[in-house]
XYZ file of C-alpha atoms in Angstrom:
651
model
C -10.479 -20.847 -24.493
C -10.081 -18.230 -21.780
C -6.613 -16.905 -21.056
C -7.213 -17.462 -17.330
C -9.010 -20.822 -16.982
C -8.103 -21.336 -13.325
C -8.659 -17.784 -12.154
C -12.077 -17.526 -13.777
C -13.305 -20.969 -12.686
C -16.013 -21.092 -9.975
C -15.268 -22.572 -6.566
C -17.414 -23.562 -3.595
C -16.628 -22.695 0.013
C -18.986 -24.600 2.270
C -22.420 -24.075 0.740
C -21.493 -20.867 -1.137
C -20.374 -20.948 -4.757
C -18.169 -18.107 -5.980
C -18.121 -17.077 -9.644
C -14.312 -17.010 -9.803
C -11.232 -17.491 -7.671
C -10.355 -13.859 -7.025
C -10.692 -12.840 -3.375
C -10.360 -9.279 -2.134
C -8.568 -10.129 1.099
C -9.344 -8.297 4.320
C -7.583 -4.968 4.755
C -8.078 -1.676 6.511
C -9.711 1.025 4.417
C -9.594 3.900 6.894
C -13.106 4.822 5.746
C -15.432 4.203 8.715
C -15.724 7.193 11.032
C -17.882 5.670 13.780
C -17.016 1.974 13.514
C -19.827 1.207 11.041
C -19.914 1.078 7.226
C -20.529 4.485 5.632
C -21.337 5.544 2.079
C -17.659 5.851 1.085
C -16.833 2.355 2.284
C -19.915 0.778 0.719
C -19.185 2.439 -2.628
C -15.578 1.220 -2.439
C -16.652 -2.408 -2.043
C -19.491 -2.100 -4.553
C -17.054 -0.935 -7.232
C -15.007 -4.109 -6.728
C -18.198 -6.161 -6.974
C -18.973 -4.415 -10.264
C -15.496 -5.471 -11.356
C -16.510 -9.132 -10.843
C -14.473 -9.990 -7.734
C -15.644 -13.439 -6.631
C -15.352 -12.901 -2.872
C -14.942 -9.795 -0.750
C -13.489 -10.233 2.713
C -14.429 -7.061 4.548
C -11.912 -5.095 6.564
C -11.531 -6.604 10.009
C -14.314 -6.037 12.507
C -13.196 -5.566 16.097
C -15.306 -7.889 18.207
C -14.973 -6.292 21.631
C -14.396 -2.799 23.103
C -11.046 -3.979 24.492
C -9.890 -3.841 20.851
C -10.299 -0.170 19.919
C -11.385 0.669 16.401
C -8.584 3.059 15.496
C -7.683 4.245 11.979
C -11.142 3.724 10.543
C -11.751 0.103 11.551
C -15.166 -1.515 11.822
C -16.437 -2.244 15.334
C -18.787 -5.197 15.718
C -19.457 -4.717 19.440
C -23.230 -4.343 19.238
C -26.175 -4.075 16.842
C -25.198 -0.597 15.625
C -23.174 -2.215 12.861
C -26.044 -4.236 11.393
C -27.800 -1.582 9.240
C -24.569 -0.562 7.521
C -23.465 -4.166 6.988
C -26.908 -4.988 5.611
C -26.745 -2.151 3.061
C -23.217 -3.157 2.099
C -24.227 -6.789 1.622
C -27.217 -5.821 -0.510
C -25.163 -3.558 -2.759
C -22.296 -6.033 -3.217
C -24.474 -9.109 -3.720
C -26.538 -7.312 -6.366
C -23.515 -7.609 -8.667
C -22.975 -11.330 -8.100
C -20.188 -11.073 -5.505
C -20.244 -12.843 -2.140
C -19.130 -11.018 0.996
C -17.771 -12.461 4.242
C -17.345 -10.855 7.644
C -13.772 -10.728 8.936
C -13.526 -10.881 12.732
C -10.533 -9.856 14.791
C -9.168 -8.499 18.035
C -5.995 -6.422 17.947
C -4.750 -7.349 21.400
C -1.765 -5.106 22.070
C -1.092 -4.495 18.355
C -2.744 -1.093 18.656
C -3.038 1.832 21.066
C -5.836 2.874 23.403
C -4.031 5.201 25.801
C -4.765 5.559 28.656
C -6.919 2.391 28.574
C -4.979 -0.858 28.985
C -4.745 -3.320 26.120
C -5.383 -7.055 26.500
C -3.019 -9.805 25.441
C -1.815 -13.282 26.332
C 0.915 -11.948 28.623
C 2.126 -8.660 30.081
C 4.468 -8.066 27.167
C 5.711 -4.808 25.681
C 4.648 -4.009 22.103
C 7.372 -2.064 20.307
C 5.306 -0.345 17.626
C 3.004 1.482 20.037
C 5.137 1.304 23.168
C 2.592 -0.115 25.597
C 2.626 -2.997 28.082
C -0.417 -5.262 27.848
C -2.715 -6.526 30.577
C -2.483 -10.315 30.824
C -5.999 -11.560 30.186
C -7.742 -13.534 32.899
C -9.555 -16.771 32.091
C -12.831 -14.857 32.463
C -11.659 -12.213 29.962
C -10.607 -14.941 27.538
C -14.117 -16.408 27.745
C -15.570 -12.938 27.123
C -13.574 -12.520 23.904
C -14.466 -16.040 22.746
C -18.161 -15.221 23.148
C -17.642 -11.822 21.505
C -16.427 -13.535 18.327
C -19.552 -15.682 18.223
C -21.782 -12.660 18.868
C -20.091 -10.708 16.077
C -20.450 -13.614 13.660
C -24.163 -13.805 14.407
C -24.573 -10.082 13.674
C -22.842 -10.543 10.327
C -25.362 -13.211 9.379
C -28.284 -11.124 10.605
C -27.017 -8.401 8.278
C -27.077 -10.815 5.332
C -23.367 -11.544 4.852
C -22.520 -14.865 3.214
C -19.816 -16.247 5.498
C -17.237 -15.610 8.209
C -13.455 -15.467 8.476
C -11.648 -15.244 11.824
C -8.292 -13.464 11.887
C -5.659 -15.575 13.622
C -2.566 -14.036 12.026
C -0.466 -10.906 11.519
C 0.407 -10.525 15.177
C -3.130 -9.782 16.361
C -4.572 -11.197 19.590
C -5.056 -14.801 18.502
C -1.524 -14.964 17.127
C -0.292 -13.337 20.338
C -1.623 -16.437 22.107
C -0.151 -18.785 19.483
C 3.322 -17.274 19.433
C 6.033 -18.195 21.952
C 7.311 -14.625 21.558
C 4.234 -13.142 23.233
C 2.642 -15.997 25.208
C 4.454 -16.748 28.462
C 1.451 -18.113 30.357
C 1.679 -21.140 32.596
C -2.030 -22.010 32.660
C -4.089 -23.999 30.139
C -3.604 -21.265 27.508
C 0.211 -21.290 27.595
C 3.101 -23.685 27.348
C 3.312 -26.070 24.405
C 1.879 -25.414 20.952
C -1.323 -27.353 21.623
C -2.059 -25.294 24.718
C -1.156 -22.006 23.028
C -3.661 -22.877 20.294
C -6.488 -23.409 22.814
C -7.759 -19.820 22.544
C -7.981 -20.035 18.746
C -9.686 -23.428 18.901
C -12.243 -22.195 21.419
C -13.062 -19.150 19.272
C -13.565 -21.226 16.131
C -15.665 -23.823 17.944
C -17.861 -21.085 19.457
C -18.344 -19.341 16.119
C -19.207 -22.606 14.367
C -21.707 -23.504 17.083
C -23.369 -20.098 16.778
C -23.601 -19.882 12.950
C -24.458 -23.530 12.340
C -22.982 -26.095 9.964
C -24.123 -24.553 6.668
C -22.442 -21.136 6.793
C -18.890 -20.971 5.333
C -16.323 -20.449 8.076
C -12.611 -19.973 7.585
C -9.546 -18.632 9.270
C -6.684 -16.364 8.277
C -3.287 -17.486 9.534
C 0.314 -16.452 9.190
C 2.079 -19.498 7.796
C 5.317 -18.286 9.380
C 5.804 -15.441 11.866
C 9.012 -14.397 10.054
C 10.718 -13.496 13.332
C 13.572 -15.465 14.935
C 12.163 -17.506 17.806
C 8.586 -17.061 16.603
C 6.103 -19.396 14.955
C 7.680 -21.364 12.117
C 6.222 -22.917 8.991
C 6.484 -26.308 10.687
C 4.565 -25.004 13.702
C 1.754 -23.661 11.548
C 1.552 -26.817 9.463
C 0.816 -28.578 12.762
C -1.564 -25.938 14.138
C -3.786 -25.388 11.102
C -5.280 -28.928 11.026
C -6.236 -28.457 14.702
C -8.007 -25.228 13.812
C -9.773 -26.859 10.869
C -11.069 -29.609 13.136
C -12.084 -27.243 15.947
C -14.211 -25.031 13.716
C -15.189 -27.561 11.030
C -13.647 -24.994 8.681
C -14.463 -24.601 5.004
C -11.295 -22.734 3.940
C -7.959 -21.411 5.190
C -6.547 -18.041 4.156
C -2.749 -18.229 4.346
C -0.546 -15.173 4.696
C 2.623 -14.620 6.751
C 4.279 -12.393 9.290
C 3.394 -10.187 12.211
C 2.678 -6.472 12.376
C 4.559 -6.274 15.676
C 8.019 -6.585 14.120
C 9.307 -4.041 11.603
C 11.078 -6.473 9.278
C 8.320 -9.090 9.432
C 5.673 -6.442 8.784
C 7.614 -5.237 5.750
C 8.104 -8.755 4.398
C 4.426 -9.659 4.495
C 3.414 -6.321 2.957
C 6.276 -6.204 0.448
C 7.090 -2.834 -1.110
C 8.599 -2.118 -4.501
C 11.961 -3.829 -4.801
C 10.858 -7.172 -3.343
C 9.576 -9.999 -5.561
C 5.863 -10.835 -5.819
C 4.285 -13.862 -4.178
C 7.122 -14.613 -1.731
C 5.119 -17.012 0.483
C 3.483 -19.373 -1.989
C 5.479 -22.225 -0.477
C 3.846 -21.593 2.911
C 0.410 -21.839 1.348
C 1.429 -25.055 -0.379
C 2.693 -26.613 2.876
C -0.629 -25.973 4.573
C -2.596 -27.040 1.486
C -0.802 -30.387 1.691
C -2.011 -30.834 5.293
C -5.729 -30.057 4.954
C -8.486 -31.073 2.570
C -10.276 -27.744 2.160
C -9.642 -24.811 -0.200
C -6.671 -22.534 0.446
C -6.718 -18.800 -0.248
C -3.278 -17.260 -0.550
C -2.428 -13.615 -0.857
C 0.863 -11.808 -0.384
C 1.449 -9.496 -3.315
C -0.322 -11.564 -5.928
C 0.080 -8.561 -8.174
C -1.189 -9.532 -11.634
C -3.804 -11.804 -13.175
C -1.005 -13.700 -14.918
C 0.816 -14.352 -11.643
C -2.417 -15.451 -9.970
C -3.225 -17.832 -12.823
C 0.217 -19.403 -12.669
C -0.028 -19.868 -8.877
C -3.393 -21.604 -9.188
C -2.219 -23.724 -12.113
C 0.753 -24.922 -10.047
C -1.607 -25.959 -7.249
C -0.060 -23.740 -4.578
C -3.498 -22.375 -3.664
C -7.143 -22.650 -4.697
C -7.955 -18.934 -4.655
C -5.863 -15.845 -5.368
C -6.043 -13.360 -2.522
C -5.510 -9.805 -3.704
C -5.691 -6.479 -1.902
C -3.372 -3.907 -3.472
C -3.960 -5.260 -6.986
C -7.703 -4.674 -6.546
C -7.127 -1.312 -4.896
C -5.264 -0.371 -8.087
C -7.890 -1.837 -10.428
C -11.273 -2.957 -9.075
C -12.112 -4.380 -12.506
C -9.128 -6.741 -12.690
C -11.319 -9.894 -12.696
C -13.623 -8.585 -15.441
C -10.696 -7.533 -17.622
C -9.016 -10.898 -17.104
C -12.226 -12.731 -18.040
C -12.528 -10.569 -21.166
C -8.958 -11.382 -22.193
C -7.737 -7.823 -21.661
C -4.975 -8.095 -19.044
C -3.098 -5.235 -20.712
C -5.973 -2.944 -19.667
C -5.479 -3.727 -15.969
C -4.073 -0.793 -14.019
C -0.878 -2.099 -12.411
C -0.118 -2.113 -8.718
C 3.549 -1.149 -8.511
C 3.870 -1.629 -4.725
C 4.859 1.996 -4.137
C 2.599 2.004 -1.020
C 2.234 5.779 -1.132
C -1.562 6.057 -1.271
C -2.681 2.785 0.311
C -0.515 2.237 3.394
C 0.830 5.772 3.237
C -2.590 7.388 3.538
C -3.772 4.841 6.113
C -0.829 5.623 8.383
C -1.706 9.309 8.130
C -5.204 8.545 9.431
C -6.883 8.893 6.020
C -8.845 6.534 3.800
C -6.873 4.449 1.344
C -6.514 5.281 -2.318
C -4.083 4.378 -5.122
C -1.418 6.468 -6.782
C -2.344 4.991 -10.173
C -6.112 5.072 -9.591
C -7.184 8.165 -7.653
C -10.848 7.119 -7.973
C -10.128 4.426 -5.369
C -11.647 5.604 -2.101
C -13.372 8.432 -3.949
C -16.107 6.404 -5.626
C -18.762 8.547 -3.956
C -17.424 11.839 -5.304
C -19.768 13.351 -7.911
C -18.750 13.969 -11.515
C -19.872 17.199 -13.154
C -21.122 17.407 -16.728
C -18.376 17.871 -19.312
C -17.698 21.354 -20.697
C -18.819 22.177 -24.253
C -16.192 21.023 -26.756
C -15.323 24.388 -28.323
C -11.703 23.444 -28.932
C -9.030 21.012 -27.789
C -7.876 20.610 -24.223
C -4.160 21.397 -24.263
C -2.022 19.788 -21.570
C 1.561 20.981 -21.285
C 3.918 18.541 -19.601
C 3.673 14.753 -19.759
C 4.768 13.893 -16.274
C 2.455 11.998 -13.912
C 0.043 14.923 -13.426
C -0.100 15.916 -17.070
C -0.613 12.352 -18.284
C -3.480 11.857 -15.835
C -5.153 15.162 -16.754
C -4.949 14.253 -20.442
C -6.288 10.780 -19.774
C -9.278 11.979 -17.747
C -10.119 14.718 -20.263
C -10.038 12.169 -23.072
C -12.307 9.837 -21.110
C -14.732 12.769 -20.889
C -14.843 12.941 -24.675
C -12.569 15.925 -25.260
C -10.039 16.238 -28.037
C -6.746 16.359 -26.136
C -3.309 17.569 -27.183
C -0.480 16.566 -24.822
C 2.728 18.546 -25.343
C 6.016 17.314 -23.884
C 9.388 19.052 -24.225
C 11.436 15.837 -24.003
C 11.539 12.696 -26.111
C 9.516 10.510 -23.727
C 6.513 10.486 -21.413
C 6.716 10.172 -17.655
C 8.466 13.311 -16.441
C 10.005 12.658 -13.048
C 8.686 9.087 -13.123
C 11.232 8.478 -15.887
C 13.920 9.294 -13.332
C 12.152 7.481 -10.493
C 12.242 4.199 -12.444
C 16.026 4.200 -12.909
C 17.586 3.504 -9.472
C 18.092 0.012 -8.109
C 14.828 -1.774 -7.308
C 12.569 0.948 -8.745
C 11.859 -0.402 -12.216
C 8.162 -0.965 -11.472
C 7.567 2.735 -12.131
C 8.100 1.742 -15.785
C 4.959 -0.405 -15.628
C 2.883 2.605 -14.611
C 4.373 4.813 -17.349
C 3.759 2.105 -19.960
C 0.168 1.556 -18.849
C -0.753 5.250 -18.839
C 0.957 5.699 -22.225
C -1.012 2.830 -23.740
C -4.280 4.234 -22.386
C -3.539 7.686 -23.829
C -2.835 6.133 -27.203
C -5.966 3.982 -27.048
C -8.070 7.082 -26.398
C -6.545 8.928 -29.328
C -4.721 11.647 -27.401
C -2.505 13.708 -29.722
C 0.908 13.292 -28.098
C 3.569 15.742 -29.247
C 7.045 14.903 -27.998
C 10.158 17.068 -28.347
C 7.865 20.075 -28.476
C 8.417 23.054 -26.195
C 5.162 24.914 -25.655
C 5.038 28.687 -25.509
C 2.232 31.224 -25.466
C 2.188 31.583 -29.235
C 1.903 27.841 -29.874
C -0.838 27.377 -27.292
C -2.805 30.396 -28.540
C -2.666 29.080 -32.106
C -4.302 25.827 -30.987
C -7.436 27.774 -29.880
C -7.910 25.622 -26.779
C -11.083 25.309 -24.730
C -8.905 24.718 -21.651
C -5.215 24.602 -20.803
C -3.591 22.479 -18.117
C -0.041 23.357 -17.155
C 1.832 20.402 -15.678
C 5.282 21.816 -16.308
C 6.782 20.441 -13.115
C 9.475 21.890 -10.905
C 12.963 23.275 -11.284
C 15.886 22.175 -9.159
C 16.347 24.127 -5.957
C 19.982 25.311 -5.719
C 22.075 24.062 -2.819
C 23.477 26.790 -0.607
C 26.833 25.375 0.425
C 29.551 28.015 0.788
C 32.943 26.852 -0.426
C 31.661 24.099 -2.702
C 32.976 24.154 -6.263
C 30.120 23.997 -8.797
C 31.580 20.941 -10.498
C 31.432 19.051 -7.207
C 27.694 19.574 -6.617
C 24.920 17.747 -8.485
C 21.183 17.865 -8.054
C 19.524 14.534 -7.380
C 18.069 14.564 -10.884
C 21.504 15.151 -12.405
C 23.010 12.399 -10.298
C 20.374 9.804 -11.201
C 20.623 10.695 -14.875
C 24.418 10.576 -14.756
C 24.527 7.240 -12.932
C 21.897 5.579 -15.131
C 23.516 6.761 -18.373
C 27.031 5.700 -17.439
C 28.562 9.149 -17.007
C 31.708 9.629 -14.925
C 30.537 12.856 -13.264
C 30.167 11.220 -9.842
C 33.315 10.800 -7.767
C 34.186 7.873 -5.536
C 33.303 9.515 -2.210
C 29.708 10.729 -2.311
C 27.787 12.771 0.235
C 24.035 12.930 -0.334
C 22.269 15.761 1.479
C 18.643 14.715 1.846
C 16.172 17.539 2.287
C 13.056 15.497 1.420
C 13.417 12.500 3.767
C 11.695 10.070 1.407
C 12.695 7.433 -1.148
C 14.651 9.398 -3.811
C 17.795 10.009 -1.756
C 17.777 6.497 -0.279
C 17.430 4.684 -3.616
C 20.114 6.906 -5.145
C 22.429 6.067 -2.251
C 21.691 2.375 -2.754
C 22.369 2.548 -6.485
C 25.681 4.337 -6.010
C 26.792 1.975 -3.248
C 26.063 -1.007 -5.481
C 28.205 0.666 -8.146
C 31.214 0.820 -5.854
C 30.934 4.359 -4.512
C 31.585 5.200 -0.872
C 28.314 6.828 0.171
C 27.197 8.854 3.172
C 23.535 9.856 3.369
C 22.988 12.846 5.648
C 19.621 14.195 6.704
C 18.368 16.922 9.011
C 15.514 14.627 10.062
C 15.513 12.595 13.267
C 16.166 9.558 11.097
C 16.848 9.079 7.416
C 13.649 8.519 5.429
C 11.498 10.051 8.147
C 8.558 10.809 5.834
C 8.373 7.312 4.312
C 5.572 4.869 5.072
C 6.835 2.199 7.441
C 7.250 -0.661 4.926
C 9.374 1.406 2.542
C 11.328 2.879 5.426
C 12.124 -0.567 6.808
C 12.994 -2.049 3.424
C 15.182 0.809 2.219
C 16.950 1.175 5.565
C 17.789 -2.513 5.495
C 19.005 -2.293 1.906
C 21.218 0.791 2.269
C 22.788 -0.517 5.473
C 23.459 -3.875 3.814
C 25.081 -2.046 0.893
C 27.435 -0.173 3.233
C 25.843 3.269 3.081
C 26.640 5.353 6.132
C 23.561 7.080 7.574
C 24.054 10.445 9.262
C 20.784 11.838 10.662
C 20.124 15.112 12.497
C 22.740 16.968 10.482
C 22.599 19.916 8.116
C 25.469 21.344 6.056
C 27.271 24.575 6.899
C 30.116 24.895 4.387
C 32.720 22.975 2.402
C 36.412 23.473 3.029
C 39.443 21.481 1.849
C 37.240 18.853 0.248
C 35.198 18.245 3.376
C 31.628 19.229 4.186
C 31.061 20.582 7.673
C 27.734 19.465 9.155
C 26.104 20.748 12.292
C 23.781 18.911 14.612
C 20.287 20.400 14.366
C 19.864 20.334 18.146
C 23.245 21.427 19.492
C 23.928 23.694 16.477
C 27.584 22.760 16.613
C 29.701 21.188 13.897
C 29.915 17.487 14.689
C 30.938 16.001 11.330
C 33.463 16.852 8.594
C 32.855 14.444 5.746
C 35.219 14.124 2.786
C 33.341 14.200 -0.517
C 34.370 14.123 -4.148
C 30.736 14.734 -5.106
C 27.895 16.303 -3.147
C 24.370 15.380 -4.259
C 21.573 17.721 -3.224
C 18.244 15.921 -2.779
C 16.120 19.007 -2.213
C 12.450 19.893 -2.755
C 11.855 21.483 -6.133
C 10.758 24.990 -7.014
C 7.528 25.336 -9.038
C 8.042 26.174 -12.716
C 5.569 29.019 -13.225
C 7.220 30.669 -16.227
C 4.529 29.753 -18.743
C 1.449 30.488 -16.655
C 2.077 34.230 -16.539
C 2.304 34.310 -20.353
C -1.188 32.827 -20.791
C -3.268 35.322 -18.865
C -4.681 36.680 -22.116
C -6.375 33.415 -23.074
C -10.201 33.417 -22.916
C -10.265 29.844 -21.566
C -9.444 28.374 -18.146
C -5.747 27.839 -17.434
C -5.096 25.417 -14.553
C -1.685 24.836 -13.001
C -1.252 21.399 -11.408
C 1.290 19.098 -9.798
C 4.788 20.330 -9.076
C 4.189 23.422 -11.185
C 1.635 24.462 -8.557
C 3.442 23.116 -5.485
C 6.204 20.485 -5.610
C 5.023 17.372 -3.786
C 5.068 13.673 -4.635
C 3.692 11.594 -7.502
C 0.487 10.800 -5.617
C -0.302 14.511 -5.318
C 0.557 15.228 -8.956
C -1.630 12.415 -10.272
C -4.501 13.381 -7.973
C -4.230 16.973 -9.263
C -4.390 15.665 -12.825
C -7.337 13.405 -12.065
C -9.295 16.163 -10.346
C -8.588 18.685 -13.087
C -9.309 16.330 -15.973
C -12.623 15.259 -14.469
C -13.713 18.892 -14.126
C -13.198 19.761 -17.817
């Protein structure tokens, strides 16, 4: 008997039968450059089809020029999209996976400056800071027809079905929600009238595609904003939508992108529990008699199986889990869930890259988004590949070299693998880093990598191994804090502080000042951990706001958590000196001292300094010596792992 009987069972949506109940839910990839599918995007979806995903919901296609295709979105405005969609469909379907078009209009949940955005009412959208144009009845009719036109193009391109996006704060939800719809005509007022736009779109699409093609809708089962759409509202609305479009399935999510907390909750980062909105899916499932797809951090095959077994949904919607491992369904079917690369909800390379205007990837799986990049032939195996340092970059380099068939020796000075990830996993809410360390460790062991712990490499040891290549992933050293007047025993590096706190040391005093020079998660999670342990914590940063370099979901979550824990945030400040037990801080703009904060312990969260000591001692070797990760330039774990992946694949 299979370990995942529900997940691997076929299911039929309309007249299309899917081989299993895993759905890659619609998400932005940041890959299109001209609004049409390109080679990178097609290869990305094809890899998930090879991994036996039952259904792929493409990233949303904007149906009208009034919804601009920013950040690499698809634009289904005209026939230009058909050739690329056709090639994508052919490549995906060749592996037994079905693919549906995913139609949307952003409304004012985007930016098109200086062109005006359309919405239900002339509201102000906080994320992008623009006031919308209230759509006329004629413009509403135009967008209704545009959805039908886009659906027809999808079918002409050979796609298998259609989903219409009515959630996440996009245009249709802007009409549904009392927060953004203040109209007094037939499209505003009570819930029935506010749903008119959605019902007209679904009826028009169904009329255009005919009764045989699967048609569904994605909805937010709760807007997750005070005064917005509630679960009770959506339980009433969804049956109307099902009737209007003669729908074959409903895809239930939650939230709106137009509110920071709601956006964070429906794209939950590390620290929040998986599957938080199963109950919403169940409420809607109890109201309609068609299959329900549900996806909000369905993060493992085991969790998906349990959700389906409990009857909360009929299909498991996954995005980040399949970004992390496109072969999750195949590994689950084969009874190898331990071989599935975990999604740890760090959001660094998926959302983080997307918000920087780049294509998505995965910190644990750098091949994601890079499926089109060529692989060179492996080097002759004249000796072992020696990797020094078993942090994230070194582990990945060793893993990739072993996959290429090399004998690999991985040398680590400490008693455990993981490097800085071993520290990253320790603060409150960050334990999921342990899952990544454990997975990479198991893969190294499976591939027979010779792991040598408690071994400090030097030139003599490396030379004696007669390597064919050396990879130095020796990491970074702590950057000293320049704080005149501070006694050495009062100042700790962030690494020292995390180690001290997690191991129960009493080095950290009651009043703690954290000086954040990186503006990302490490200082914030350390502040949270210390506050939960009873310390009085101030987190100061020279940035405009604390956590300035974080992706928006992590920033929102961690800001909420540290404020709730009583951490005092002090942005736009940098330290000058310490006198009489107080740190003087100056405002970065006025350059005057504006704060004097009492501190028993000062924690310096500063960028590291590359550890280059060993590289200069290896210049005599006749083989390539490559320095990667923080040893080359201190950055984050995504950069270190990508360095390791790139280097290992070139050996």
